[in-house]
Amino acid sequence: MVMGSLAQETEVAIIGGGPGGYVAAIRAADLGKEVTLIDERERLGGVCLTEGCIPSKALINAVDLINSAQAAKRFGISFGEAQIDLDKLRNWTGSVVNVLTKGIDGLLKRRGVEVIKGRARFTGPNELAIEGADVSAIRFQHGIIATGSRISELPAARDLPVWSSADALALPEIPERLLVVGGGYIGLELGLVYAGLGSRITMVEFFPNLLMGADQDLVSIVVKNCEKRFASIMVESKVVGLEKSSAGFVAQVEHNNETTKLEFDRVLVAVGRKPNTDNLDLDQAGITPNDQGRIEVTPEGRTSVPHIFAIGDVAPGPMLAHKASREAKVAAEVIAEHHSEFDNRAIPAVVFTDPEIAWTGLTEREAEEQGRNVNIGRFPLAALGRARTLGRTDGLVKIISDPDSGLVLGVGMVGPHVSELIAEGTLALEMGATLEDLMVTIHPHPTLSEAIMEAAEVAAGAAVHINPPGK
Ligand code: FAD
């Protein structure tokens, strides 16, 4: 067959096979739609599976083992120094990704979703041109744009062989001195991975705090740990120049109007991501992205052209896989003429640092910005039996509630495994739970989940395991 010679028709065309696109494809097919999924990558799963959530968490788990083994000295258990076989580690994270991406292939195949590997762009409101595939054009009744986002470049590093997060996750080597530009969640997670593998990390962040978007009450506990693990953390600082040197790179870092030259073996740039909306000829479909390059949508996920939907990182909101997947289900259901809306009260956010940070719903900072009167209950993990048994008391849970009704408005956590615990907070928000609901729910003992009940008790002035105020 001649490449790019076929035109075909489909009910639903989905561009992008990440946690937005492939989930929409599965749901739409299950609801009886004929679906074509187009992605230019070799493997499905998008950024999340191939160079994001999954490989990063596999590596973080591996490094956690090194840290836990070192921490076990306190319990009287010693291991020798960790021997790192980079090839095996790389193969292991690769195998995790392979199994999952093959799983997606199977799920789509069994549902009869046609997958086209190629690059799509709009040629009209009901038409796509495809490059690099046998099928050259697709006419569709409904379209879903799920093209995700890509790494933002650092102007000072343009054309230099610096690492992106994807490069760092491919584990090319363990550099002795690694500069991490950007103290957001990706910079922090990968900085901690390489610190655990033995690199000396210097982190440079433009803003006054790391993880600017998150509640600093929670972040400060992680920063304390990073201060021990990293060689240096420079906030309110900017990489204004970068050059190749014989050893690696020389970076010029500006802080307080003074510029310092520092030498590194490798540089990892993690300064944010931008939506993939500029590669689609959206104007041909009649869609104009907003100033941030994102595509505005209705609660049903419809763009300004009602039969075309946008989900995931291209749509406004946090760039997170679970937000993409929820929007995907809504879009597929609306297309199948079911009543569905993205009416979620909260999108949980997790940062897989050590310890982990997670929050959902209203944060203390947002309440302050909105001038909203809230009741905050804080429970330190130091007062929790399970945290003591784990030897991990560096954390807290806080619950933000309405002072009159006791309605839970937000939950924030820092500590071990809070990535798992935050789901309870999100469920509480979705169910319209009050402090009392959390307090009277029996939480198993001894578990970290008890900290949620305890924080609710603190907020309600009924704390059992910490002293009442003034005593
Ligand atoms: P993507 O996953 O970006 O998928 C879009 C797909 O569309 C890609 O495969 C792309 O190749 C394809 N595409 C783009 N343009 C075209 C075109 N014109 N034609 C054909 N195909 C096209 N999120 C979390 O929730 N939890 C985490 O722990 C987490 N960790 C992360 C760690 C890192 C290092 C990174 C980089 C991201 C992480 N994220 C995490 C974010 C998460 O990966 C994204 O939010 C998620 O992948 C967005 O899903 P999506 O479906 O919108 O797009």
Short mmCIF file of C-alpha atoms and ligand atoms in Angstrom, two decimals:
data_model
loop_
_atom_site.label_atom_id
_atom_site.label_comp_id
_atom_site.label_asym_id
_atom_site.label_seq_id
_atom_site.Cartn_x
_atom_site.Cartn_y
_atom_site.Cartn_z
CA MET A 1 0.00 0.00 0.00
CA VAL A 2 1.26 3.50 -0.82
CA MET A 3 1.84 5.56 2.33
CA GLY A 4 -0.77 8.23 2.84
CA SER A 5 -3.10 7.19 0.03
CA LEU A 6 -6.29 6.33 1.89
CA ALA A 7 -9.10 8.51 3.14
CA GLN A 8 -11.59 7.09 5.59
CA GLU A 9 -14.53 7.99 7.78
CA THR A 10 -15.16 7.47 11.47
CA GLU A 11 -17.72 8.48 14.08
CA VAL A 12 -15.14 9.62 16.65
CA ALA A 13 -11.60 10.70 15.79
CA ILE A 14 -9.29 11.15 18.76
CA ILE A 15 -5.92 12.85 18.36
CA GLY A 16 -3.47 11.75 21.04
CA GLY A 17 -3.15 8.40 22.82
CA GLY A 18 -2.21 9.57 26.34
CA PRO A 19 -4.32 9.12 29.49
CA GLY A 20 -6.81 11.51 27.92
CA GLY A 21 -7.03 10.05 24.43
CA TYR A 22 -6.81 6.31 25.03
CA VAL A 23 -9.30 6.45 27.91
CA ALA A 24 -11.74 8.42 25.74
CA ALA A 25 -11.29 5.81 22.99
CA ILE A 26 -12.09 2.92 25.33
CA ARG A 27 -15.13 4.63 26.87
CA ALA A 28 -16.53 5.79 23.51
CA ALA A 29 -16.08 2.30 22.01
CA ASP A 30 -17.78 0.72 25.03
CA LEU A 31 -20.70 3.09 24.50
CA GLY A 32 -21.09 1.82 20.95
CA LYS A 33 -19.13 4.36 18.95
CA GLU A 34 -16.81 3.64 16.05
CA VAL A 35 -13.50 5.12 17.16
CA THR A 36 -10.21 5.98 15.45
CA LEU A 37 -7.28 6.95 17.65
CA ILE A 38 -4.32 8.75 16.11
CA ASP A 39 -0.95 9.18 17.80
CA GLU A 40 2.40 9.97 16.32
CA ARG A 41 4.38 8.06 18.94
CA GLU A 42 5.62 4.53 18.43
CA ARG A 43 3.84 3.46 21.64
CA LEU A 44 0.53 4.46 23.19
CA GLY A 45 0.19 5.95 26.66
CA GLY A 46 1.33 9.49 25.89
CA VAL A 47 3.74 11.45 28.02
CA CYS A 48 2.37 9.93 31.22
CA LEU A 49 3.26 6.37 30.37
CA THR A 50 6.29 6.76 28.12
CA GLU A 51 8.19 9.67 29.71
CA GLY A 52 6.21 10.95 32.70
CA CYS A 53 4.18 9.53 35.58
CA ILE A 54 5.06 5.86 35.23
CA PRO A 55 8.84 5.78 34.57
CA SER A 56 9.36 8.55 37.13
CA LYS A 57 7.46 6.67 39.82
CA ALA A 58 9.27 3.42 39.02
CA LEU A 59 12.59 5.21 39.54
CA ILE A 60 11.39 6.97 42.68
CA ASN A 61 10.42 3.59 44.11
CA ALA A 62 13.88 2.20 43.35
CA VAL A 63 15.58 5.16 45.02
CA ASP A 64 13.21 4.95 48.01
CA LEU A 65 14.59 1.46 48.60
CA ILE A 66 18.11 2.88 48.83
CA ASN A 67 16.93 5.56 51.24
CA SER A 68 14.93 3.09 53.33
CA ALA A 69 17.90 0.73 53.54
CA GLN A 70 20.06 3.60 54.78
CA ALA A 71 17.39 4.70 57.25
CA ALA A 72 17.17 1.16 58.65
CA LYS A 73 20.50 1.75 60.44
CA ARG A 74 18.43 3.54 63.08
CA PHE A 75 16.54 0.32 63.76
CA GLY A 76 19.76 -1.64 64.09
CA ILE A 77 19.70 -3.10 60.58
CA SER A 78 22.59 -2.32 58.26
CA PHE A 79 23.13 -3.08 54.60
CA GLY A 80 26.23 -2.41 52.57
CA GLU A 81 26.43 0.52 50.20
CA ALA A 82 23.96 0.28 47.33
CA GLN A 83 25.47 -1.10 44.10
CA ILE A 84 23.62 0.43 41.17
CA ASP A 85 23.50 -1.46 37.89
CA LEU A 86 22.24 1.28 35.61
CA ASP A 87 21.47 -1.09 32.73
CA LYS A 88 19.28 -3.26 34.94
CA LEU A 89 17.53 -0.27 36.46
CA ARG A 90 16.89 1.14 33.00
CA ASN A 91 15.61 -2.24 31.78
CA TRP A 92 13.32 -2.52 34.76
CA THR A 93 11.66 0.88 34.27
CA GLY A 94 11.49 0.11 30.54
CA SER A 95 9.77 -3.20 31.23
CA VAL A 96 7.16 -1.49 33.43
CA VAL A 97 6.39 0.91 30.58
CA ASN A 98 6.32 -1.93 28.02
CA VAL A 99 3.84 -4.05 29.95
CA LEU A 100 1.49 -1.10 30.43
CA THR A 101 1.68 0.16 26.86
CA LYS A 102 1.03 -3.36 25.53
CA GLY A 103 -1.91 -3.51 27.93
CA ILE A 104 -3.39 -0.40 26.29
CA ASP A 105 -2.88 -1.94 22.83
CA GLY A 106 -4.83 -4.99 23.99
CA LEU A 107 -7.65 -2.99 25.58
CA LEU A 108 -8.13 -0.98 22.40
CA LYS A 109 -7.89 -4.00 20.11
CA ARG A 110 -10.50 -5.96 22.02
CA ARG A 111 -12.87 -3.02 21.64
CA GLY A 112 -12.26 -2.65 17.93
CA VAL A 113 -10.67 0.81 18.16
CA GLU A 114 -8.64 1.56 15.04
CA VAL A 115 -5.22 2.92 15.96
CA ILE A 116 -3.32 4.99 13.41
CA LYS A 117 0.32 5.88 14.04
CA GLY A 118 0.84 9.25 12.43
CA ARG A 119 0.67 13.00 12.91
CA ALA A 120 -2.76 14.62 12.57
CA ARG A 121 -3.76 18.18 11.74
CA PHE A 122 -7.10 19.73 10.95
CA THR A 123 -8.02 20.51 7.35
CA GLY A 124 -11.59 21.47 8.24
CA PRO A 125 -14.11 21.18 11.09
CA ASN A 126 -14.80 17.53 10.18
CA GLU A 127 -11.51 16.54 8.58
CA LEU A 128 -8.01 15.59 9.55
CA ALA A 129 -4.95 15.09 7.40
CA ILE A 130 -2.60 12.38 8.64
CA GLU A 131 1.13 12.34 7.93
CA GLY A 132 3.32 9.27 8.19
CA ALA A 133 0.55 6.67 7.97
CA ASP A 134 -1.23 4.64 5.30
CA VAL A 135 -4.37 6.61 5.97
CA SER A 136 -3.92 10.14 4.66
CA ALA A 137 -7.21 11.72 5.70
CA ILE A 138 -10.04 11.08 8.11
CA ARG A 139 -13.54 12.52 8.07
CA PHE A 140 -15.20 12.44 11.48
CA GLN A 141 -18.51 13.25 13.14
CA HIS A 142 -16.98 14.00 16.53
CA GLY A 143 -13.39 14.93 17.27
CA ILE A 144 -11.46 14.85 20.55
CA ILE A 145 -8.25 16.83 20.85
CA ALA A 146 -6.02 15.08 23.38
CA THR A 147 -2.59 16.11 22.14
CA GLY A 148 -1.16 16.85 25.58
CA SER A 149 1.84 19.03 26.26
CA ARG A 150 5.56 19.19 25.68
CA ILE A 151 8.59 20.43 27.57
CA SER A 152 9.17 24.20 27.72
CA GLU A 153 12.68 25.22 26.74
CA LEU A 154 15.00 27.35 28.83
CA PRO A 155 16.10 30.23 26.56
CA ALA A 156 19.64 30.13 27.98
CA ALA A 157 19.93 26.43 27.12
CA ARG A 158 18.68 26.54 23.54
CA ASP A 159 20.72 24.30 21.19
CA LEU A 160 22.76 22.90 24.09
CA PRO A 161 22.74 19.18 24.97
CA VAL A 162 20.94 19.70 28.28
CA TRP A 163 18.59 17.05 29.67
CA SER A 164 14.83 17.30 29.55
CA SER A 165 12.78 15.27 32.05
CA ALA A 166 12.45 12.60 29.34
CA ASP A 167 16.25 12.43 28.94
CA ALA A 168 16.75 12.21 32.69
CA LEU A 169 14.20 9.39 32.94
CA ALA A 170 16.11 7.44 30.28
CA LEU A 171 18.99 7.23 32.84
CA PRO A 172 21.86 7.90 30.43
CA GLU A 173 24.37 8.15 33.33
CA ILE A 174 24.66 9.27 36.94
CA PRO A 175 26.43 12.63 36.69
CA GLU A 176 28.64 13.70 39.56
CA ARG A 177 27.31 17.28 39.59
CA LEU A 178 23.81 17.88 38.27
CA LEU A 179 22.18 21.28 37.92
CA VAL A 180 18.39 21.06 38.10
CA VAL A 181 16.78 24.18 36.68
CA GLY A 182 13.26 24.47 38.08
CA GLY A 183 11.94 23.66 41.55
CA GLY A 184 8.49 22.51 40.47
CA TYR A 185 7.29 18.95 41.00
CA ILE A 186 9.20 17.45 38.07
CA GLY A 187 12.49 19.11 39.09
CA LEU A 188 12.04 18.03 42.70
CA GLU A 189 11.07 14.44 41.92
CA LEU A 190 13.95 13.95 39.48
CA GLY A 191 16.38 15.90 41.65
CA LEU A 192 15.64 13.50 44.50
CA VAL A 193 16.02 10.49 42.18
CA TYR A 194 19.49 11.57 41.05
CA ALA A 195 20.47 12.60 44.58
CA GLY A 196 19.51 9.09 45.69
CA LEU A 197 21.60 7.59 42.89
CA GLY A 198 24.59 9.61 44.06
CA SER A 199 24.64 12.92 42.12
CA ARG A 200 25.39 16.23 43.85
CA ILE A 201 22.32 18.32 43.08
CA THR A 202 22.16 22.08 42.73
CA MET A 203 18.61 23.33 42.28
CA VAL A 204 17.89 26.77 40.86
CA GLU A 205 14.37 28.18 41.17
CA PHE A 206 13.18 31.54 39.90
CA PHE A 207 10.41 31.99 42.50
CA PRO A 208 10.99 32.58 46.24
CA ASN A 209 9.74 29.06 47.10
CA LEU A 210 9.95 25.59 45.67
CA LEU A 211 6.65 24.13 44.45
CA MET A 212 5.16 27.59 44.20
CA GLY A 213 1.60 26.38 43.57
CA ALA A 214 1.46 24.22 46.70
CA ASP A 215 0.71 25.03 50.32
CA GLN A 216 4.05 26.11 51.82
CA ASP A 217 3.07 24.63 55.19
CA LEU A 218 3.35 21.24 53.51
CA VAL A 219 6.22 22.12 51.20
CA SER A 220 8.50 23.30 54.03
CA ILE A 221 8.73 19.74 55.40
CA VAL A 222 9.92 18.44 52.01
CA VAL A 223 12.31 21.36 51.60
CA LYS A 224 13.96 20.43 54.92
CA ASN A 225 14.64 16.96 53.53
CA CYS A 226 15.84 18.33 50.19
CA GLU A 227 18.25 20.61 52.04
CA LYS A 228 19.87 17.48 53.46
CA ARG A 229 19.90 15.60 50.15
CA PHE A 230 20.85 18.42 47.76
CA ALA A 231 24.20 20.21 47.69
CA SER A 232 22.45 23.55 47.24
CA ILE A 233 19.01 25.07 46.67
CA MET A 234 19.02 28.56 45.18
CA VAL A 235 15.65 30.33 45.17
CA GLU A 236 14.89 33.71 43.60
CA SER A 237 17.66 32.78 41.20
CA LYS A 238 17.84 32.52 37.46
CA VAL A 239 20.09 30.73 35.00
CA VAL A 240 20.96 33.62 32.68
CA GLY A 241 23.73 31.96 30.72
CA LEU A 242 24.87 28.45 29.94
CA GLU A 243 27.91 27.29 27.98
CA LYS A 244 29.56 24.00 27.20
CA SER A 245 32.85 23.50 29.01
CA SER A 246 35.42 20.72 28.88
CA ALA A 247 33.92 19.11 31.99
CA GLY A 248 30.29 19.71 31.01
CA PHE A 249 28.59 23.07 31.44
CA VAL A 250 29.26 26.42 33.02
CA ALA A 251 26.08 28.11 34.23
CA GLN A 252 25.71 31.74 35.11
CA VAL A 253 23.23 31.98 37.96
CA GLU A 254 21.80 35.37 38.84
CA HIS A 255 20.66 36.07 42.41
CA ASN A 256 20.10 39.51 43.96
CA ASN A 257 21.55 41.16 40.83
CA GLU A 258 24.79 39.24 41.25
CA THR A 259 25.90 36.58 38.80
CA THR A 260 27.89 33.52 39.88
CA LYS A 261 29.56 31.04 37.52
CA LEU A 262 29.10 27.40 38.50
CA GLU A 263 30.32 24.23 36.78
CA PHE A 264 28.26 21.08 36.30
CA ASP A 265 28.59 17.76 34.49
CA ARG A 266 24.96 17.77 33.37
CA VAL A 267 22.03 20.15 33.36
CA LEU A 268 18.40 19.09 33.71
CA VAL A 269 15.86 21.67 32.58
CA ALA A 270 12.44 21.29 34.20
CA VAL A 271 10.87 24.71 33.79
CA GLY A 272 7.37 23.72 32.80
CA ARG A 273 5.31 22.38 29.94
CA LYS A 274 3.31 23.94 27.14
CA PRO A 275 0.20 22.59 25.42
CA ASN A 276 0.44 20.96 22.00
CA THR A 277 -2.06 23.22 20.28
CA ASP A 278 0.28 24.95 17.83
CA ASN A 279 0.88 21.87 15.68
CA LEU A 280 -2.71 21.13 14.75
CA ASP A 281 -3.87 23.86 12.35
CA LEU A 282 -6.71 24.52 14.78
CA ASP A 283 -7.83 27.52 12.74
CA GLN A 284 -8.92 25.10 10.01
CA ALA A 285 -11.39 23.64 12.49
CA GLY A 286 -12.46 27.12 13.65
CA ILE A 287 -10.87 26.83 17.12
CA THR A 288 -8.69 29.54 18.68
CA PRO A 289 -6.59 28.68 21.75
CA ASN A 290 -6.52 31.13 24.69
CA ASP A 291 -3.50 33.28 25.68
CA GLN A 292 -1.88 30.30 27.39
CA GLY A 293 -2.30 28.20 24.26
CA ARG A 294 -4.98 26.05 25.97
CA ILE A 295 -8.38 25.28 24.43
CA GLU A 296 -11.33 26.56 26.47
CA VAL A 297 -14.10 24.00 26.95
CA THR A 298 -17.60 23.77 28.40
CA PRO A 299 -18.27 21.44 31.36
CA GLU A 300 -19.17 18.81 28.73
CA GLY A 301 -15.72 19.23 27.22
CA ARG A 302 -16.94 20.91 24.02
CA THR A 303 -14.74 23.50 22.36
CA SER A 304 -16.21 26.55 20.60
CA VAL A 305 -16.94 24.09 17.75
CA PRO A 306 -19.47 21.92 19.59
CA HIS A 307 -18.73 18.56 17.90
CA ILE A 308 -15.02 18.90 18.75
CA PHE A 309 -13.92 18.26 22.34
CA ALA A 310 -10.64 19.02 24.12
CA ILE A 311 -9.34 17.07 27.10
CA GLY A 312 -6.20 16.72 29.20
CA ASP A 313 -3.20 19.02 29.12
CA VAL A 314 -4.55 21.00 26.14
CA ALA A 315 -7.64 22.02 28.13
CA PRO A 316 -7.40 24.49 31.04
CA GLY A 317 -6.67 23.23 34.56
CA PRO A 318 -3.84 21.29 36.15
CA MET A 319 -1.72 19.26 33.74
CA LEU A 320 -2.33 15.91 35.41
CA ALA A 321 -3.07 12.47 34.04
CA HIS A 322 -6.09 11.76 36.26
CA LYS A 323 -7.69 15.06 35.25
CA ALA A 324 -7.16 14.07 31.59
CA SER A 325 -8.78 10.66 32.15
CA ARG A 326 -11.81 12.08 33.93
CA GLU A 327 -12.33 14.63 31.14
CA ALA A 328 -11.91 11.79 28.64
CA LYS A 329 -14.79 9.82 30.15
CA VAL A 330 -17.01 12.90 30.18
CA ALA A 331 -16.29 13.70 26.52
CA ALA A 332 -16.91 10.10 25.41
CA GLU A 333 -20.17 9.94 27.37
CA VAL A 334 -21.41 13.26 25.96
CA ILE A 335 -20.58 12.09 22.43
CA ALA A 336 -22.59 8.92 23.11
CA GLU A 337 -25.47 11.21 24.16
CA HIS A 338 -25.29 10.36 27.84
CA HIS A 339 -25.74 13.11 30.38
CA SER A 340 -22.26 13.82 31.68
CA GLU A 341 -20.27 16.84 32.88
CA PHE A 342 -16.94 17.62 34.42
CA ASP A 343 -18.55 18.80 37.64
CA ASN A 344 -15.84 17.53 39.96
CA ARG A 345 -15.34 19.46 43.15
CA ALA A 346 -11.66 18.66 43.43
CA ILE A 347 -8.71 17.43 41.40
CA PRO A 348 -6.16 15.90 43.75
CA ALA A 349 -2.50 16.82 43.24
CA VAL A 350 0.38 14.65 44.38
CA VAL A 351 4.10 15.33 44.43
CA PHE A 352 6.11 12.13 44.82
CA THR A 353 8.92 13.68 46.79
CA ASP A 354 10.30 12.25 50.03
CA PRO A 355 8.09 12.67 52.00
CA GLU A 356 5.20 12.92 49.56
CA ILE A 357 2.87 15.92 49.36
CA ALA A 358 -0.78 15.73 48.36
CA TRP A 359 -3.69 18.09 48.45
CA THR A 360 -7.24 18.30 47.22
CA GLY A 361 -9.86 21.04 47.17
CA LEU A 362 -9.30 24.42 48.79
CA THR A 363 -5.81 25.17 50.12
CA GLU A 364 -5.06 27.45 53.07
CA ARG A 365 -3.40 29.87 50.67
CA GLU A 366 -6.41 29.99 48.37
CA ALA A 367 -8.68 30.61 51.37
CA GLU A 368 -6.42 33.53 52.39
CA GLU A 369 -6.39 34.92 48.83
CA GLN A 370 -10.19 34.70 48.71
CA GLY A 371 -10.46 36.32 52.16
CA ARG A 372 -12.50 33.30 53.18
CA ASN A 373 -12.95 32.43 56.84
CA VAL A 374 -12.06 28.77 57.33
CA ASN A 375 -11.43 26.37 60.17
CA ILE A 376 -8.13 24.49 59.93
CA GLY A 377 -7.33 21.32 61.84
CA ARG A 378 -3.70 20.19 61.76
CA PHE A 379 -2.54 16.81 62.97
CA PRO A 380 1.20 16.09 63.11
CA LEU A 381 2.30 12.58 62.16
CA ALA A 382 4.61 12.67 65.19
CA ALA A 383 1.48 11.96 67.27
CA LEU A 384 0.43 8.95 65.19
CA GLY A 385 1.29 5.39 66.18
CA ARG A 386 1.64 4.10 62.61
CA ALA A 387 3.99 6.91 61.62
CA ARG A 388 6.18 6.00 64.64
CA THR A 389 6.24 2.31 63.61
CA LEU A 390 7.42 3.37 60.15
CA GLY A 391 10.03 5.67 61.63
CA ARG A 392 8.50 8.43 59.51
CA THR A 393 7.05 11.22 61.63
CA ASP A 394 8.01 14.04 59.26
CA GLY A 395 4.56 15.02 58.12
CA LEU A 396 1.12 16.36 58.89
CA VAL A 397 -2.47 16.27 57.71
CA LYS A 398 -4.57 19.39 57.63
CA ILE A 399 -8.25 19.70 56.99
CA ILE A 400 -9.82 22.94 55.89
CA SER A 401 -13.52 23.25 56.64
CA ASP A 402 -16.34 25.74 56.75
CA PRO A 403 -16.52 27.18 60.29
CA ASP A 404 -20.33 27.19 60.35
CA SER A 405 -21.38 23.97 58.65
CA GLY A 406 -18.24 21.89 59.19
CA LEU A 407 -18.27 21.07 55.44
CA VAL A 408 -14.86 19.80 54.36
CA LEU A 409 -13.43 22.23 51.82
CA GLY A 410 -9.90 20.97 51.39
CA VAL A 411 -7.37 18.44 52.63
CA GLY A 412 -3.58 18.79 52.52
CA MET A 413 -1.02 16.23 53.56
CA VAL A 414 2.68 15.66 53.71
CA GLY A 415 4.19 12.37 54.81
CA PRO A 416 4.78 8.79 53.71
CA HIS A 417 2.18 7.32 51.32
CA VAL A 418 -0.01 10.42 51.31
CA SER A 419 -0.35 9.84 47.55
CA GLU A 420 -2.64 6.96 48.57
CA LEU A 421 -4.38 8.74 51.45
CA ILE A 422 -5.48 11.78 49.48
CA ALA A 423 -8.21 9.78 47.72
CA GLU A 424 -10.17 9.77 50.99
CA GLY A 425 -10.00 13.56 51.10
CA THR A 426 -11.23 13.80 47.51
CA LEU A 427 -14.07 11.38 48.22
CA ALA A 428 -15.00 13.48 51.27
CA LEU A 429 -15.21 16.56 49.06
CA GLU A 430 -17.21 14.80 46.34
CA MET A 431 -19.65 13.39 48.92
CA GLY A 432 -20.06 16.73 50.67
CA ALA A 433 -18.67 15.25 53.89
CA THR A 434 -18.44 17.27 57.10
CA LEU A 435 -15.82 17.06 59.84
CA GLU A 436 -18.24 14.88 61.77
CA ASP A 437 -18.42 12.38 58.90
CA LEU A 438 -14.63 12.00 59.01
CA MET A 439 -14.59 11.84 62.80
CA VAL A 440 -17.23 9.11 63.17
CA THR A 441 -15.87 6.99 60.32
CA ILE A 442 -13.86 4.20 61.91
CA HIS A 443 -10.35 4.24 60.47
CA PRO A 444 -8.29 1.06 60.89
CA HIS A 445 -5.53 1.10 63.50
CA PRO A 446 -2.63 1.46 63.24
CA THR A 447 -2.66 3.15 59.84
CA LEU A 448 -1.69 6.50 58.41
CA SER A 449 -5.34 7.02 57.43
CA GLU A 450 -6.13 7.69 61.08
CA ALA A 451 -4.39 11.05 60.66
CA ILE A 452 -7.36 12.20 58.56
CA MET A 453 -9.81 11.36 61.34
CA GLU A 454 -7.48 12.94 63.90
CA ALA A 455 -7.12 16.16 61.88
CA ALA A 456 -10.92 16.37 61.65
CA GLU A 457 -11.08 15.93 65.44
CA VAL A 458 -8.53 18.71 65.91
CA ALA A 459 -10.64 21.01 63.69
CA ALA A 460 -13.75 20.14 65.70
CA GLY A 461 -11.96 20.75 69.03
CA ALA A 462 -12.26 17.05 69.91
CA ALA A 463 -8.67 15.86 69.53
CA VAL A 464 -7.78 12.71 71.45
CA HIS A 465 -4.11 12.22 70.64
CA ILE A 466 -2.86 15.78 70.90
CA ASN A 467 -3.30 18.13 73.78
CA PRO A 468 -6.14 20.63 73.68
CA PRO A 469 -5.03 24.23 73.05
CA GLY A 470 -3.54 25.84 76.18
CA LYS A 471 -2.97 22.52 78.08
P1 FAD B 1 -0.21 13.30 26.71
O1 FAD B 1 0.04 12.25 27.70
O2 FAD B 1 0.82 14.36 26.53
O3 FAD B 1 -0.48 12.57 25.34
C1 FAD B 1 -0.65 13.28 24.16
C2 FAD B 1 -0.30 12.40 22.98
O4 FAD B 1 -0.67 13.10 21.80
C3 FAD B 1 1.19 12.13 22.88
O5 FAD B 1 1.40 10.75 22.78
C4 FAD B 1 1.61 12.86 21.61
O6 FAD B 1 2.60 12.16 20.91
C5 FAD B 1 0.31 12.88 20.81
N1 FAD B 1 0.23 13.97 19.83
C6 FAD B 1 0.46 15.29 20.04
N2 FAD B 1 0.24 16.00 18.91
C7 FAD B 1 -0.14 15.10 17.97
C8 FAD B 1 -0.54 15.20 16.61
N3 FAD B 1 -0.59 16.36 15.98
N4 FAD B 1 -0.86 14.06 15.96
C9 FAD B 1 -0.82 12.86 16.58
N5 FAD B 1 -0.46 12.70 17.86
C10 FAD B 1 -0.15 13.81 18.55
N6 FAD B 1 0.72 13.52 35.95
C11 FAD B 1 0.13 12.92 37.00
O7 FAD B 1 -1.09 12.95 37.12
N7 FAD B 1 0.88 12.26 37.93
C12 FAD B 1 2.22 12.19 37.86
O8 FAD B 1 2.87 11.59 38.71
C13 FAD B 1 2.87 12.82 36.76
N8 FAD B 1 4.21 12.76 36.63
C14 FAD B 1 4.80 13.34 35.54
C15 FAD B 1 6.18 13.26 35.43
C16 FAD B 1 6.81 13.84 34.35
C17 FAD B 1 8.32 13.74 34.23
C18 FAD B 1 6.03 14.49 33.34
C19 FAD B 1 6.69 15.10 32.14
C20 FAD B 1 4.66 14.57 33.45
C21 FAD B 1 4.03 14.00 34.55
N9 FAD B 1 2.65 14.07 34.73
C22 FAD B 1 2.06 13.49 35.80
C23 FAD B 1 1.80 14.79 33.78
C24 FAD B 1 1.10 13.83 32.83
O9 FAD B 1 2.07 13.10 32.14
C25 FAD B 1 0.21 14.61 31.88
O10 FAD B 1 -0.67 15.43 32.58
C26 FAD B 1 -0.59 13.65 31.01
O11 FAD B 1 0.26 12.82 30.25
C27 FAD B 1 -1.52 14.42 30.08
O12 FAD B 1 -2.25 13.52 29.32
P2 FAD B 1 -2.83 13.90 27.89
O13 FAD B 1 -3.61 12.71 27.46
O14 FAD B 1 -3.48 15.21 27.93
O15 FAD B 1 -1.56 14.09 26.95
#
